[in-house]
Structures are given as C-alpha cells and as structure tokens.
C-alpha positions in Angstrom: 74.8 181.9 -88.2 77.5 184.2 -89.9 80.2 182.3 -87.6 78.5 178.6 -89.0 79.0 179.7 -92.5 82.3 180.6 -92.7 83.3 177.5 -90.5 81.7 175.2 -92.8 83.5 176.8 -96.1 86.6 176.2 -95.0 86.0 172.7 -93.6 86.1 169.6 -95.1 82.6 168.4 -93.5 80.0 170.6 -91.8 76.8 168.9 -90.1 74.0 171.3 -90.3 71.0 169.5 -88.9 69.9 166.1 -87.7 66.6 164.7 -86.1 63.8 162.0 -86.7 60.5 161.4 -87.2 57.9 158.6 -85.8 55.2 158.3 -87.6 52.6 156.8 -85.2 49.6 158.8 -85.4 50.4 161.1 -89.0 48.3 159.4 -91.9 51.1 160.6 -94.3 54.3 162.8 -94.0 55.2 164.3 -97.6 57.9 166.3 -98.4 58.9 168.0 -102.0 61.6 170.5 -102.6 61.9 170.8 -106.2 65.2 172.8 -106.2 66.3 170.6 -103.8 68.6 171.6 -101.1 72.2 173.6 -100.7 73.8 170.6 -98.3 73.7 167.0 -98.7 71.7 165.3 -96.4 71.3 161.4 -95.5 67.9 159.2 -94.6 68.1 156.0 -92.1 65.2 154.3 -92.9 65.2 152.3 -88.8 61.6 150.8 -89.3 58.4 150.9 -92.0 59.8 152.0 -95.1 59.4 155.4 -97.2 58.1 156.0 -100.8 61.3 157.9 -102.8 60.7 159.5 -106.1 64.7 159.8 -108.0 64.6 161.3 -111.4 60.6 160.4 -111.6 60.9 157.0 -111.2 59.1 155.7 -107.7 60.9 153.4 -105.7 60.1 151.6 -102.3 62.7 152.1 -99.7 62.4 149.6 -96.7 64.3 149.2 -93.3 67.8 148.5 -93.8 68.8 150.9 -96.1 70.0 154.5 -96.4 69.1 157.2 -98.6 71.4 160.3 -100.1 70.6 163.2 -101.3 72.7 165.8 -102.8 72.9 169.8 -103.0 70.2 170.8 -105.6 68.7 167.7 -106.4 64.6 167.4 -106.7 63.9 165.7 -103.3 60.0 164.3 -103.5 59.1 161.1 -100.8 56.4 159.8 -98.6 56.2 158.2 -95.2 52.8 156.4 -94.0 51.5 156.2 -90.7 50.5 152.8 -91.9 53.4 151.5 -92.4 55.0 152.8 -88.6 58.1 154.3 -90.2 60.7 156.0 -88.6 63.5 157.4 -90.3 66.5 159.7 -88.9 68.0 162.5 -91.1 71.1 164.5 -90.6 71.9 167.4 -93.5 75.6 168.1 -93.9 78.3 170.4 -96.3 81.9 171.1 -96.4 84.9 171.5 -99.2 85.5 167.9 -99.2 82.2 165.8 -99.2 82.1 164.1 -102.1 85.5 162.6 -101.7 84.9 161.8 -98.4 81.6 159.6 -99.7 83.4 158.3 -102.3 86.3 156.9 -100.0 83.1 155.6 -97.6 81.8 153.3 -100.5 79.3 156.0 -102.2 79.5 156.8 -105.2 78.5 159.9 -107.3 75.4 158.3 -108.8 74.2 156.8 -105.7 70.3 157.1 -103.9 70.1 154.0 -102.1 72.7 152.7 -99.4 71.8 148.5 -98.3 73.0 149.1 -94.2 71.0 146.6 -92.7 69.2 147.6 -89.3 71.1 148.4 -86.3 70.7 150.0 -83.0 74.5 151.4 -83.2 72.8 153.8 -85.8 70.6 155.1 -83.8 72.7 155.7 -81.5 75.2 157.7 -83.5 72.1 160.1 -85.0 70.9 160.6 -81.1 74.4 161.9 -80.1 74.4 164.0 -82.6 70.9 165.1 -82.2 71.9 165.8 -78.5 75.2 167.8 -79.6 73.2 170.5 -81.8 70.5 170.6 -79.0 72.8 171.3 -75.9 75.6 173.2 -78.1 78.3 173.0 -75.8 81.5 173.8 -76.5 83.3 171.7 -79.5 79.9 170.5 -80.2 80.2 171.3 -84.2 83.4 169.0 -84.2 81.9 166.6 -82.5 78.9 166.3 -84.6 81.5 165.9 -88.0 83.5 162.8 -85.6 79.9 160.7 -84.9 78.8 161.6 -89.1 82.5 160.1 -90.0 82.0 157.3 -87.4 78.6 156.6 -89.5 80.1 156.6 -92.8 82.9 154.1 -91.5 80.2 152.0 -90.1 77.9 151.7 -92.9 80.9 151.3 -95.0 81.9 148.2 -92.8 78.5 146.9 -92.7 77.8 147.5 -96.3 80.8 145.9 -98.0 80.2 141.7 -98.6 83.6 141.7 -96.4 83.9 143.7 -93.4 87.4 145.6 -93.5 89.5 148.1 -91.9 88.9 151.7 -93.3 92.3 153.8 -94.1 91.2 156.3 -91.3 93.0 156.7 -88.5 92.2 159.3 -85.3 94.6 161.6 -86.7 93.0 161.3 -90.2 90.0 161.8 -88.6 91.3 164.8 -86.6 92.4 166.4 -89.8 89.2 166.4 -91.9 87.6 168.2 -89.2 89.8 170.7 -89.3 92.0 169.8 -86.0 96.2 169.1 -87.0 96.7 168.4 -83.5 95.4 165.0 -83.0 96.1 165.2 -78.6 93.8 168.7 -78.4 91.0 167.2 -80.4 91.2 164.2 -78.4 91.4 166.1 -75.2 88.2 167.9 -76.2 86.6 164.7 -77.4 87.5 163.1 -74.1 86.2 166.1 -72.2 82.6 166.0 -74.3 82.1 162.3 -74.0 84.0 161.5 -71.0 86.1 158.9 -73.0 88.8 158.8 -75.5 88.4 158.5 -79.4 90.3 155.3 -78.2 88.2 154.3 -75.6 85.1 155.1 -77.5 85.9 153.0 -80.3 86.7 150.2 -78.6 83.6 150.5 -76.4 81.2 150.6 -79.3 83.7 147.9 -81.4 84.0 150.2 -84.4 86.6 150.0 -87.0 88.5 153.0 -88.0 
C-alpha cells in the first residue's frame, strides 16, 4: 500500500478500485458517505437506473448516463432491486485529474455524463476489474490506459459530433508516467497480447 501511495502522488492518474454490482435479489442498495471520498470515482449506470442525491436535490439517473463524483464531496444514492440495476464503478486519483476530465468534455461542475448504453463499456470496466484482480506485472499502468480509453470513448460518444481526441499513444504513454512510448507499448503488447495499435483498431476507438 505504501508503494501505491507514492506511485499515485507522482502520477498524473492513479486507478484505485473498480467493480459492479447486480442488483437481482437486494430490495435496496444504499450508500452515504457524508465526507465523501479522498479519490474521484465514476458510476456507469448499464441497466435500471439509480436514485442520486447532489447538493440535496434528488435526481433520477437512468441507463445511459454516467455519474462523477469528486474527492470530499457528500456521496448519498440508491439502487432498487426493482428496478434490475446494474452499475459499474471504478475510483481513481493522480496530480493531474481534473485537467485530464476537463480535456475529456467534463467539466468542474459536472454530476451527470449522457453516454448512451454500450457493451464497449463494459468491457473496458471488466479489463480493468480483471487487471486489479490478477495484478500482474504493469497492471497499475494498464488499468490508467483502459480509464483513459473510457474517457476518450465517452467523450466521442458524448459530443453531438463524434471527433478525434488530441491524444495520441505517446500522449497517452506520458500521462501514465511512461516517456518511452516503444517500452510501454512493449509491456502493453505483452499484457494484452496486442499493440496499443492493434487494440485500437480492434475495438475501432479513436485516440
């Protein structure tokens, strides 16, 4: 934990957790943290939808749509077995995170990201899910390349024209702390069995 810490000070982006919940048999899932939390952390609402409380006021979140939270802010919302939700989470920090949302489309005051549904979302939060499980080697870079690949991606889906983001592999090399853009693709390739090239243009996504 000691070795996590100091890695995610000095980073630009740090992913701390990630996992989901399917609420099939569960009446009601609550969850209040007045204070909040330290990291950032980020809601994909896949199916159902989740009750969201943001400075008091109550507010229906349905499939389709994202929801931020940032360090130290009240976090109060419900999910119904009902309603069949399920939702993926991933909780991340770094040196640079607001800047990187910002550049990604969301801004300061933001709660509530319009994504539409898609099964390329899933995906992404499952690798990562499977990265922190296994921890192999790399895996905390790895985890940081799949959360940037999901801010592109809602990004693109997001905007009312789908466009190129700025980022390049190299970009996207540096903010996770790698200047050598060839040795983090060589330990990409070696996690994933394909290149950042490759894997983009498998899964069509736009960096």
């Amino acid at each position: 934990m000691a070795n996590q810490v100091i890695y995610y000070k000095k980073s630009p982006l740090f992913v701390g957790s990630c996992g989901t919940y399917r609420l099939k048999t569960v009446e009601k899932l609550p969850t209040h943290r007045p204070r909040g939390r330290l990291d950032f952390q980020l809601i994909y609402i896949a199916s159902g939808k989740g009750e969201f409380y943001f400075h008091g006021k109550k507010e229906i979140v349905n499939a389709g749509n994202m929801v931020i939270y940032r360090p130290k802010e009240e976090q109060r919302y419900y999910y119904y077995g009902v309603d069949q939700t399920e939702v993926y989470w991933v909780h991340f920090t770094g040196n640079n995170v607001t800047n990187i949302l910002r550049q990604h489309g969301i801004s300061d005051d933001m709660h509530i990201i319009y994504t539409g549904t898609s099964l390329e979302y899933k995906r992404i939060f499952t690798s990562i899910i499977n990265e922190l499980r296994f921890c192999k080697s790399e895996y905390e870079e790895l985890c940081v390349y799949y959360l940037m690949e999901l801010l592109i991606l809602t990004h693109r889906l997001s905007s009312e024209k789908p466009r190129n983001t700025s980022f390049n592999i190299s970009e996207i090399s540096r903010a996770i702390g790698y200047e050598n853009p060839l040795y983090f693709s060589r330990i990409f390739k070696k996690q994933s069995g394909l290149s950042p090239s490759e894997y983009r243009k498998k899964y069509q996504i736009i960096m």
